[in-house]
PDB file of C-alpha atoms in Angstrom:
ATOM      1  CA  MET A   1      23.407  68.290 178.000  1.00  0.00           C
ATOM      2  CA  GLY A   2      21.411  72.308 179.125  1.00  0.00           C
ATOM      3  CA  LYS A   3      22.907  74.446 180.440  1.00  0.00           C
ATOM      4  CA  TYR A   4      26.763  72.629 180.663  1.00  0.00           C
ATOM      5  CA  PHE A   5      28.807  72.836 177.698  1.00  0.00           C
ATOM      6  CA  THR A   6      31.470  69.932 176.330  1.00  0.00           C
ATOM      7  CA  ALA A   7      35.292  71.459 176.638  1.00  0.00           C
ATOM      8  CA  GLY A   8      35.001  71.933 172.254  1.00  0.00           C
ATOM      9  CA  GLU A   9      32.325  74.508 172.978  1.00  0.00           C
ATOM     10  CA  PHE A  10      33.488  76.243 175.701  1.00  0.00           C
ATOM     11  CA  ALA A  11      36.409  76.493 173.708  1.00  0.00           C
ATOM     12  CA  ALA A  12      35.266  77.745 170.878  1.00  0.00           C
ATOM     13  CA  ILE A  13      32.802  80.761 172.655  1.00  0.00           C
ATOM     14  CA  HIS A  14      35.773  82.175 174.256  1.00  0.00           C
ATOM     15  CA  GLY A  15      37.891  82.074 170.654  1.00  0.00           C
ATOM     16  CA  MET A  16      40.967  79.634 171.869  1.00  0.00           C
ATOM     17  CA  SER A  17      40.858  76.022 171.103  1.00  0.00           C
ATOM     18  CA  LYS A  18      40.258  73.023 172.879  1.00  0.00           C
ATOM     19  CA  GLN A  19      43.591  72.298 173.517  1.00  0.00           C
ATOM     20  CA  THR A  20      44.489  75.482 175.327  1.00  0.00           C
ATOM     21  CA  LEU A  21      41.515  74.733 177.929  1.00  0.00           C
ATOM     22  CA  LEU A  22      42.250  71.070 178.152  1.00  0.00           C
ATOM     23  CA  PHE A  23      46.333  73.044 179.525  1.00  0.00           C
ATOM     24  CA  TYR A  24      44.546  75.042 181.919  1.00  0.00           C
ATOM     25  CA  ASP A  25      42.662  71.642 183.503  1.00  0.00           C
ATOM     26  CA  LYS A  26      46.127  70.118 183.252  1.00  0.00           C
ATOM     27  CA  ILE A  27      47.927  73.120 185.585  1.00  0.00           C
ATOM     28  CA  GLY A  28      44.878  73.251 187.854  1.00  0.00           C
ATOM     29  CA  LEU A  29      44.315  77.630 186.306  1.00  0.00           C
ATOM     30  CA  ILE A  30      39.782  76.350 185.149  1.00  0.00           C
ATOM     31  CA  LYS A  31      38.753  72.079 185.798  1.00  0.00           C
ATOM     32  CA  PRO A  32      35.708  71.190 184.188  1.00  0.00           C
ATOM     33  CA  ALA A  33      31.943  71.162 186.445  1.00  0.00           C
ATOM     34  CA  PHE A  34      32.237  67.688 186.172  1.00  0.00           C
ATOM     35  CA  VAL A  35      33.321  64.354 183.620  1.00  0.00           C
ATOM     36  CA  ASP A  36      31.742  62.226 183.002  1.00  0.00           C
ATOM     37  CA  GLU A  37      32.316  59.204 184.400  1.00  0.00           C
ATOM     38  CA  ASN A  38      30.952  57.074 180.844  1.00  0.00           C
ATOM     39  CA  ASN A  39      33.433  58.376 177.706  1.00  0.00           C
ATOM     40  CA  ARG A  40      35.053  60.498 180.376  1.00  0.00           C
ATOM     41  CA  TYR A  41      33.903  63.876 178.343  1.00  0.00           C
ATOM     42  CA  ARG A  42      34.737  67.160 180.329  1.00  0.00           C
ATOM     43  CA  TYR A  43      31.553  69.806 180.498  1.00  0.00           C
ATOM     44  CA  TYR A  44      32.104  73.045 181.415  1.00  0.00           C
ATOM     45  CA  SER A  45      29.587  75.412 182.903  1.00  0.00           C
ATOM     46  CA  ALA A  46      27.518  78.584 182.093  1.00  0.00           C
ATOM     47  CA  LYS A  47      28.941  80.108 185.738  1.00  0.00           C
ATOM     48  CA  GLN A  48      32.142  79.288 184.421  1.00  0.00           C
ATOM     49  CA  MET A  49      32.202  82.111 181.182  1.00  0.00           C
ATOM     50  CA  GLU A  50      33.601  84.791 184.082  1.00  0.00           C
ATOM     51  CA  VAL A  51      35.974  83.241 184.708  1.00  0.00           C
ATOM     52  CA  LEU A  52      37.545  82.088 181.295  1.00  0.00           C
ATOM     53  CA  ASP A  53      36.702  85.231 180.358  1.00  0.00           C
ATOM     54  CA  THR A  54      39.199  87.016 183.385  1.00  0.00           C
ATOM     55  CA  ILE A  55      41.748  84.754 182.834  1.00  0.00           C
ATOM     56  CA  SER A  56      41.723  84.999 178.349  1.00  0.00           C
ATOM     57  CA  MET A  57      41.753  89.198 180.092  1.00  0.00           C
ATOM     58  CA  LEU A  58      45.236  88.855 182.548  1.00  0.00           C
ATOM     59  CA  LYS A  59      47.068  86.841 180.249  1.00  0.00           C
ATOM     60  CA  GLU A  60      45.868  89.262 177.214  1.00  0.00           C
ATOM     61  CA  VAL A  61      48.319  91.844 179.662  1.00  0.00           C
ATOM     62  CA  GLY A  62      50.352  89.750 180.265  1.00  0.00           C
ATOM     63  CA  MET A  63      50.419  88.543 182.570  1.00  0.00           C
ATOM     64  CA  PRO A  64      52.109  84.961 183.584  1.00  0.00           C
ATOM     65  CA  LEU A  65      49.991  81.522 184.598  1.00  0.00           C
ATOM     66  CA  ALA A  66      51.674  81.127 187.093  1.00  0.00           C
ATOM     67  CA  GLU A  67      50.387  84.634 188.661  1.00  0.00           C
ATOM     68  CA  ILE A  68      47.111  83.992 187.035  1.00  0.00           C
ATOM     69  CA  ARG A  69      46.444  80.495 188.837  1.00  0.00           C
ATOM     70  CA  GLU A  70      47.296  82.366 192.011  1.00  0.00           C
ATOM     71  CA  TYR A  71      45.272  84.897 192.180  1.00  0.00           C
ATOM     72  CA  MET A  72      42.418  82.477 191.264  1.00  0.00           C
ATOM     73  CA  ASP A  73      42.708  80.677 194.067  1.00  0.00           C
ATOM     74  CA  GLU A  74      42.578  83.392 195.988  1.00  0.00           C
ATOM     75  CA  ARG A  75      40.013  85.212 194.657  1.00  0.00           C
ATOM     76  CA  SER A  76      39.064  88.671 196.872  1.00  0.00           C
ATOM     77  CA  VAL A  77      37.554  92.431 196.320  1.00  0.00           C
ATOM     78  CA  GLU A  78      40.747  93.873 198.018  1.00  0.00           C
ATOM     79  CA  GLY A  79      43.245  91.957 195.438  1.00  0.00           C
ATOM     80  CA  ALA A  80      41.275  91.583 192.455  1.00  0.00           C
ATOM     81  CA  ILE A  81      41.619  96.009 192.390  1.00  0.00           C
ATOM     82  CA  LEU A  82      45.749  95.024 193.672  1.00  0.00           C
ATOM     83  CA  LEU A  83      46.442  93.148 190.798  1.00  0.00           C
ATOM     84  CA  LEU A  84      44.393  94.598 188.165  1.00  0.00           C
ATOM     85  CA  GLU A  85      45.752  98.301 189.631  1.00  0.00           C
ATOM     86  CA  LYS A  86      49.093  96.884 188.616  1.00  0.00           C
ATOM     87  CA  GLU A  87      48.696  95.622 186.050  1.00  0.00           C
ATOM     88  CA  ASN A  88      47.655  98.250 184.209  1.00  0.00           C
ATOM     89  CA  GLU A  89      50.896 100.572 185.065  1.00  0.00           C
ATOM     90  CA  LYS A  90      52.338  97.678 182.935  1.00  0.00           C
ATOM     91  CA  LEU A  91      49.815  97.946 180.149  1.00  0.00           C
ATOM     92  CA  THR A  92      50.371 101.762 180.206  1.00  0.00           C
ATOM     93  CA  GLU A  93      53.770 101.339 180.114  1.00  0.00           C
ATOM     94  CA  LYS A  94      53.610  99.003 177.221  1.00  0.00           C
ATOM     95  CA  ILE A  95      51.482 101.205 175.631  1.00  0.00           C
ATOM     96  CA  LYS A  96      54.389 104.516 176.047  1.00  0.00           C
ATOM     97  CA  LYS A  97      57.052 102.188 175.145  1.00  0.00           C
ATOM     98  CA  GLN A  98      55.023 100.778 171.844  1.00  0.00           C
ATOM     99  CA  ARG A  99      54.330 104.591 171.454  1.00  0.00           C
ATOM    100  CA  ARG A 100      57.938 105.734 171.526  1.00  0.00           C
ATOM    101  CA  ILE A 101      58.857 102.552 168.765  1.00  0.00           C
ATOM    102  CA  ASN A 102      56.217 104.244 166.921  1.00  0.00           C
ATOM    103  CA  ARG A 103      57.366 107.854 166.984  1.00  0.00           C
ATOM    104  CA  ARG A 104      60.815 106.743 166.125  1.00  0.00           C
ATOM    105  CA  ILE A 105      60.458 104.117 163.169  1.00  0.00           C
ATOM    106  CA  LYS A 106      58.098 107.508 161.279  1.00  0.00           C
ATOM    107  CA  ALA A 107      61.430 109.272 161.924  1.00  0.00           C
ATOM    108  CA  LYS A 108      63.156 107.191 160.013  1.00  0.00           C
ATOM    109  CA  ILE A 109      61.132 106.927 157.861  1.00  0.00           C
ATOM    110  CA  ALA A 110      60.780 110.445 157.047  1.00  0.00           C
ATOM    111  CA  GLN A 111      64.294 110.589 156.863  1.00  0.00           C
ATOM    112  CA  LEU A 112      64.736 107.661 154.546  1.00  0.00           C
ATOM    113  CA  LYS A 113      62.272 109.803 151.999  1.00  0.00           C
ATOM    114  CA  GLU A 114      64.252 113.217 152.366  1.00  0.00           C
ATOM    115  CA  ALA A 115      67.003 111.535 151.129  1.00  0.00           C
ATOM    116  CA  ALA A 116      65.065 108.454 148.149  1.00  0.00           C
ATOM    117  CA  GLU A 117      64.018 112.337 147.373  1.00  0.00           C
ATOM    118  CA  ILE A 118      67.319 114.293 147.086  1.00  0.00           C
ATOM    119  CA  SER A 119      68.272 114.387 143.593  1.00  0.00           C
ATOM    120  CA  GLY A 120      71.553 116.148 143.652  1.00  0.00           C
ATOM    121  CA  THR A 121      74.457 117.180 146.348  1.00  0.00           C
ATOM    122  CA  ASP A 122      76.165 119.937 145.239  1.00  0.00           C
ATOM    123  CA  LYS A 123      73.996 122.622 145.915  1.00  0.00           C
ATOM    124  CA  VAL A 124      73.144 124.590 148.600  1.00  0.00           C
ATOM    125  CA  ARG A 125      70.304 125.780 150.074  1.00  0.00           C
ATOM    126  CA  TYR A 126      68.571 128.102 152.601  1.00  0.00           C
ATOM    127  CA  GLU A 127      65.745 127.288 154.789  1.00  0.00           C
ATOM    128  CA  PHE A 128      64.415 128.098 157.691  1.00  0.00           C
ATOM    129  CA  GLN A 129      65.059 125.920 161.284  1.00  0.00           C
ATOM    130  CA  LYS A 130      62.769 125.664 163.005  1.00  0.00           C
ATOM    131  CA  ARG A 131      64.423 124.952 167.155  1.00  0.00           C
ATOM    132  CA  ARG A 132      65.743 121.312 167.651  1.00  0.00           C
ATOM    133  CA  TYR A 133      65.917 120.283 171.321  1.00  0.00           C
ATOM    134  CA  LEU A 134      69.372 116.808 170.559  1.00  0.00           C
ATOM    135  CA  TYR A 135      71.217 115.074 173.308  1.00  0.00           C
ATOM    136  CA  ALA A 136      74.541 115.739 173.352  1.00  0.00           C
ATOM    137  CA  GLU A 137      78.055 114.400 174.729  1.00  0.00           C
ATOM    138  CA  GLY A 138      81.511 115.771 174.220  1.00  0.00           C
ATOM    139  CA  VAL A 139      83.948 114.303 171.851  1.00  0.00           C
ATOM    140  CA  LYS A 140      87.448 114.172 173.626  1.00  0.00           C
ATOM    141  CA  GLU A 141      91.205 115.540 172.313  1.00  0.00           C
ATOM    142  CA  PRO A 142      92.251 114.433 169.660  1.00  0.00           C
ATOM    143  CA  PHE A 143      88.802 115.095 168.193  1.00  0.00           C
ATOM    144  CA  THR A 144      89.741 111.538 165.591  1.00  0.00           C
ATOM    145  CA  LEU A 145      86.212 109.641 164.628  1.00  0.00           C
ATOM    146  CA  PHE A 146      87.343 106.981 166.577  1.00  0.00           C
ATOM    147  CA  ASP A 147      86.087 109.888 169.280  1.00  0.00           C
ATOM    148  CA  THR A 148      83.349 110.823 167.817  1.00  0.00           C
ATOM    149  CA  ASP A 149      82.191 107.274 167.780  1.00  0.00           C
ATOM    150  CA  VAL A 150      83.643 106.962 171.894  1.00  0.00           C
ATOM    151  CA  ALA A 151      81.578 109.272 172.347  1.00  0.00           C
ATOM    152  CA  ILE A 152      77.929 108.538 170.027  1.00  0.00           C
ATOM    153  CA  LYS A 153      78.009 105.488 172.802  1.00  0.00           C
ATOM    154  CA  THR A 154      78.630 107.342 176.150  1.00  0.00           C
ATOM    155  CA  LEU A 155      75.788 109.244 174.791  1.00  0.00           C
ATOM    156  CA  PHE A 156      72.820 106.299 173.560  1.00  0.00           C
ATOM    157  CA  GLU A 157      74.080 104.772 177.479  1.00  0.00           C
ATOM    158  CA  GLU A 158      74.142 108.415 179.135  1.00  0.00           C
ATOM    159  CA  ALA A 159      70.453 108.727 177.783  1.00  0.00           C
ATOM    160  CA  SER A 160      68.992 105.542 178.905  1.00  0.00           C
ATOM    161  CA  ARG A 161      70.074 105.802 182.181  1.00  0.00           C
ATOM    162  CA  GLU A 162      68.733 109.113 182.242  1.00  0.00           C
ATOM    163  CA  LYS A 163      64.926 108.093 179.971  1.00  0.00           C
ATOM    164  CA  ILE A 164      65.609 109.874 177.962  1.00  0.00           C
ATOM    165  CA  GLU A 165      63.717 110.356 174.772  1.00  0.00           C
ATOM    166  CA  HIS A 166      65.023 109.572 171.660  1.00  0.00           C
ATOM    167  CA  ASN A 167      63.938 108.599 167.771  1.00  0.00           C
ATOM    168  CA  TYR A 168      67.884 107.267 167.524  1.00  0.00           C
ATOM    169  CA  GLN A 169      69.042 109.651 165.151  1.00  0.00           C
ATOM    170  CA  ILE A 170      73.007 110.860 165.070  1.00  0.00           C
ATOM    171  CA  GLY A 171      74.392 113.190 164.387  1.00  0.00           C
ATOM    172  CA  SER A 172      77.179 115.631 165.241  1.00  0.00           C
ATOM    173  CA  VAL A 173      78.484 118.738 166.434  1.00  0.00           C
ATOM    174  CA  ILE A 174      81.211 121.307 163.512  1.00  0.00           C
ATOM    175  CA  PRO A 175      82.459 123.590 165.882  1.00  0.00           C
ATOM    176  CA  GLN A 176      82.515 127.121 163.154  1.00  0.00           C
ATOM    177  CA  LYS A 177      86.171 128.038 164.800  1.00  0.00           C
ATOM    178  CA  LYS A 178      86.634 124.014 163.057  1.00  0.00           C
ATOM    179  CA  ILE A 179      85.200 125.449 159.714  1.00  0.00           C
ATOM    180  CA  LEU A 180      86.748 128.407 159.446  1.00  0.00           C
ATOM    181  CA  GLU A 181      90.929 126.576 159.566  1.00  0.00           C
ATOM    182  CA  GLY A 182      89.897 124.672 157.400  1.00  0.00           C
ATOM    183  CA  LYS A 183      89.166 120.992 160.088  1.00  0.00           C
ATOM    184  CA  TYR A 184      85.554 119.628 158.456  1.00  0.00           C
ATOM    185  CA  THR A 185      86.501 116.416 161.003  1.00  0.00           C
ATOM    186  CA  GLU A 186      86.882 117.520 163.702  1.00  0.00           C
ATOM    187  CA  ALA A 187      83.549 117.173 165.692  1.00  0.00           C
ATOM    188  CA  SER A 188      83.236 119.329 169.572  1.00  0.00           C
ATOM    189  CA  LYS A 189      80.430 117.217 170.230  1.00  0.00           C
ATOM    190  CA  ALA A 190      78.211 114.187 168.409  1.00  0.00           C
ATOM    191  CA  TYR A 191      74.522 113.757 169.012  1.00  0.00           C
ATOM    192  CA  THR A 192      71.300 112.482 168.922  1.00  0.00           C
ATOM    193  CA  VAL A 193      67.248 114.516 168.366  1.00  0.00           C
ATOM    194  CA  MET A 194      65.213 114.709 171.596  1.00  0.00           C
ATOM    195  CA  GLU A 195      61.280 114.523 170.902  1.00  0.00           C
ATOM    196  CA  LYS A 196      61.442 118.132 173.390  1.00  0.00           C
ATOM    197  CA  THR A 197      63.429 119.963 175.741  1.00  0.00           C
ATOM    198  CA  ALA A 198      65.390 117.830 179.429  1.00  0.00           C
ATOM    199  CA  GLU A 199      66.373 118.576 182.537  1.00  0.00           C
ATOM    200  CA  SER A 200      70.026 117.539 181.310  1.00  0.00           C
ATOM    201  CA  GLU A 201      72.857 118.685 181.187  1.00  0.00           C
ATOM    202  CA  HIS A 202      73.734 117.133 178.036  1.00  0.00           C
ATOM    203  CA  CYS A 203      69.990 118.669 175.938  1.00  0.00           C
ATOM    204  CA  LEU A 204      71.498 121.365 173.743  1.00  0.00           C
ATOM    205  CA  VAL A 205      69.262 123.896 172.130  1.00  0.00           C
ATOM    206  CA  VAL A 206      69.785 124.272 169.084  1.00  0.00           C
ATOM    207  CA  GLU A 207      68.406 127.481 167.678  1.00  0.00           C
ATOM    208  CA  GLU A 208      65.919 128.858 164.773  1.00  0.00           C
ATOM    209  CA  GLY A 209      66.925 131.271 162.077  1.00  0.00           C
ATOM    210  CA  VAL A 210      68.612 130.067 158.471  1.00  0.00           C
ATOM    211  CA  TYR A 211      70.469 127.234 157.617  1.00  0.00           C
ATOM    212  CA  ALA A 212      72.499 126.434 154.623  1.00  0.00           C
ATOM    213  CA  VAL A 213      71.963 122.872 154.240  1.00  0.00           C
ATOM    214  CA  PHE A 214      73.303 120.743 152.332  1.00  0.00           C
ATOM    215  CA  TYR A 215      74.252 117.342 151.580  1.00  0.00           C
ATOM    216  CA  HIS A 216      77.145 115.088 151.553  1.00  0.00           C
ATOM    217  CA  LYS A 217      77.490 111.260 150.059  1.00  0.00           C
ATOM    218  CA  GLY A 218      79.812 108.749 150.902  1.00  0.00           C
ATOM    219  CA  ALA A 219      82.336 107.739 153.309  1.00  0.00           C
ATOM    220  CA  TYR A 220      81.811 110.268 155.973  1.00  0.00           C
ATOM    221  CA  ALA A 221      85.936 111.107 156.570  1.00  0.00           C
ATOM    222  CA  GLU A 222      85.351 112.260 152.780  1.00  0.00           C
ATOM    223  CA  THR A 223      83.187 115.010 153.927  1.00  0.00           C
ATOM    224  CA  PRO A 224      85.613 117.758 153.607  1.00  0.00           C
ATOM    225  CA  SER A 225      85.951 118.345 149.902  1.00  0.00           C
ATOM    226  CA  THR A 226      81.581 118.822 149.880  1.00  0.00           C
ATOM    227  CA  TYR A 227      82.326 121.422 152.623  1.00  0.00           C
ATOM    228  CA  VAL A 228      85.142 123.447 150.596  1.00  0.00           C
ATOM    229  CA  LYS A 229      82.251 123.318 148.102  1.00  0.00           C
ATOM    230  CA  ALA A 230      79.813 124.383 149.753  1.00  0.00           C
ATOM    231  CA  ILE A 231      81.407 127.377 150.977  1.00  0.00           C
ATOM    232  CA  GLU A 232      83.016 128.097 148.371  1.00  0.00           C
ATOM    233  CA  GLU A 233      79.315 128.580 146.643  1.00  0.00           C
ATOM    234  CA  ILE A 234      77.368 130.372 150.190  1.00  0.00           C
ATOM    235  CA  LYS A 235      80.651 132.453 149.830  1.00  0.00           C
ATOM    236  CA  LYS A 236      79.158 133.679 146.454  1.00  0.00           C
ATOM    237  CA  ASP A 237      75.214 133.916 147.261  1.00  0.00           C
ATOM    238  CA  GLY A 238      76.481 136.601 149.733  1.00  0.00           C
ATOM    239  CA  TYR A 239      76.126 134.830 153.030  1.00  0.00           C
ATOM    240  CA  ILE A 240      78.951 134.337 156.251  1.00  0.00           C
ATOM    241  CA  ILE A 241      78.512 131.937 158.099  1.00  0.00           C
ATOM    242  CA  SER A 242      77.674 132.953 162.483  1.00  0.00           C
ATOM    243  CA  GLY A 243      77.553 129.807 164.005  1.00  0.00           C
ATOM    244  CA  ASP A 244      77.964 125.521 164.238  1.00  0.00           C
ATOM    245  CA  SER A 245      77.774 122.931 162.129  1.00  0.00           C
ATOM    246  CA  PHE A 246      75.513 119.665 162.565  1.00  0.00           C
ATOM    247  CA  GLU A 247      75.886 116.311 160.870  1.00  0.00           C
ATOM    248  CA  ASP A 248      72.895 115.323 160.262  1.00  0.00           C
ATOM    249  CA  SER A 249      73.614 111.147 159.626  1.00  0.00           C
ATOM    250  CA  ILE A 250      70.570 109.905 156.953  1.00  0.00           C
ATOM    251  CA  VAL A 251      72.227 107.021 155.715  1.00  0.00           C
ATOM    252  CA  ASP A 252      74.233 104.849 157.888  1.00  0.00           C
ATOM    253  CA  ASN A 253      75.130 100.743 158.237  1.00  0.00           C
ATOM    254  CA  LEU A 254      71.917 100.270 159.206  1.00  0.00           C
ATOM    255  CA  THR A 255      70.627 101.261 155.812  1.00  0.00           C
ATOM    256  CA  ALA A 256      73.101 101.266 153.299  1.00  0.00           C
ATOM    257  CA  GLY A 257      75.461  98.298 152.852  1.00  0.00           C
ATOM    258  CA  ASN A 258      78.084 100.255 150.672  1.00  0.00           C
ATOM    259  CA  GLU A 259      79.918 103.916 152.867  1.00  0.00           C
ATOM    260  CA  LYS A 260      79.439 105.286 149.528  1.00  0.00           C
ATOM    261  CA  ASP A 261      75.987 104.817 149.753  1.00  0.00           C
ATOM    262  CA  TYR A 262      75.736 106.561 153.327  1.00  0.00           C
ATOM    263  CA  LEU A 263      74.532 110.762 153.178  1.00  0.00           C
ATOM    264  CA  THR A 264      74.512 112.980 155.146  1.00  0.00           C
ATOM    265  CA  LYS A 265      72.661 116.426 156.045  1.00  0.00           C
ATOM    266  CA  ILE A 266      74.836 119.272 156.825  1.00  0.00           C
ATOM    267  CA  SER A 267      72.957 122.420 158.503  1.00  0.00           C
ATOM    268  CA  ILE A 268      75.864 125.645 159.364  1.00  0.00           C
ATOM    269  CA  PRO A 269      73.299 129.046 160.453  1.00  0.00           C
ATOM    270  CA  VAL A 270      74.145 132.045 158.100  1.00  0.00           C
ATOM    271  CA  LYS A 271      73.443 135.240 157.471  1.00  0.00           C
ATOM    272  CA  LYS A 272      73.389 137.634 155.666  1.00  0.00           C
ATOM    273  CA  MET A 273      76.570 139.934 154.269  1.00  0.00           C
ATOM    274  CA  VAL A 274      76.473 142.965 155.067  1.00  0.00           C
TER     275      VAL A 274
END
């Protein structure tokens, strides 16, 4: 047939099935150059290659077939510019979303690897931690675990409303005053970790410094016993607590089916006794 291609040949050149090409014909997206009256075979011309390329490109970026057909029926330079700019904006936003998801997955993998490498939870270590940015929501009185859960739900709603980038890592703040009073589960704030600072009243900056770090394995309600042992060790090592405690949930109900396997990382700023 010279410069004409059968439906099968034309589809193969563009990496699609013959059935897809026939469907495009059925909905009026791209018609064959002519149909053989004797055998009803469809034939496409070389000039139609760019047309099918355009359709494939628009479909690949997520444009619905109905919108593609509407555009193809009334093509123009101005229309092409507007269409491609619109689709490029959608694609750019989609790429940003995928990158955010990728960063969140990497953060969770890092957390789980940290959990897997912990040999024991009965020892306190001292480490220098860099500045962190948290998106926090205040916990309401009487500061029960239920009140903390409510604050967590609220903070994610607020973060979504403000379009804050975070990694879904959940944590809570136990005020220094509460620690000294032995009220280890009365959190003042619930938080999630932000990727960078933000112009928001919910933004909480945790300054860099030396922290006493220890882990609690098991149900969160049982953290007091872990706190008591850790505080005794901190004093024995010649340190004093100098700020609020930050509790990061490392293993929770997303990655463990039993509370006894939960793991909480606790970081408390400390200073050497004078």
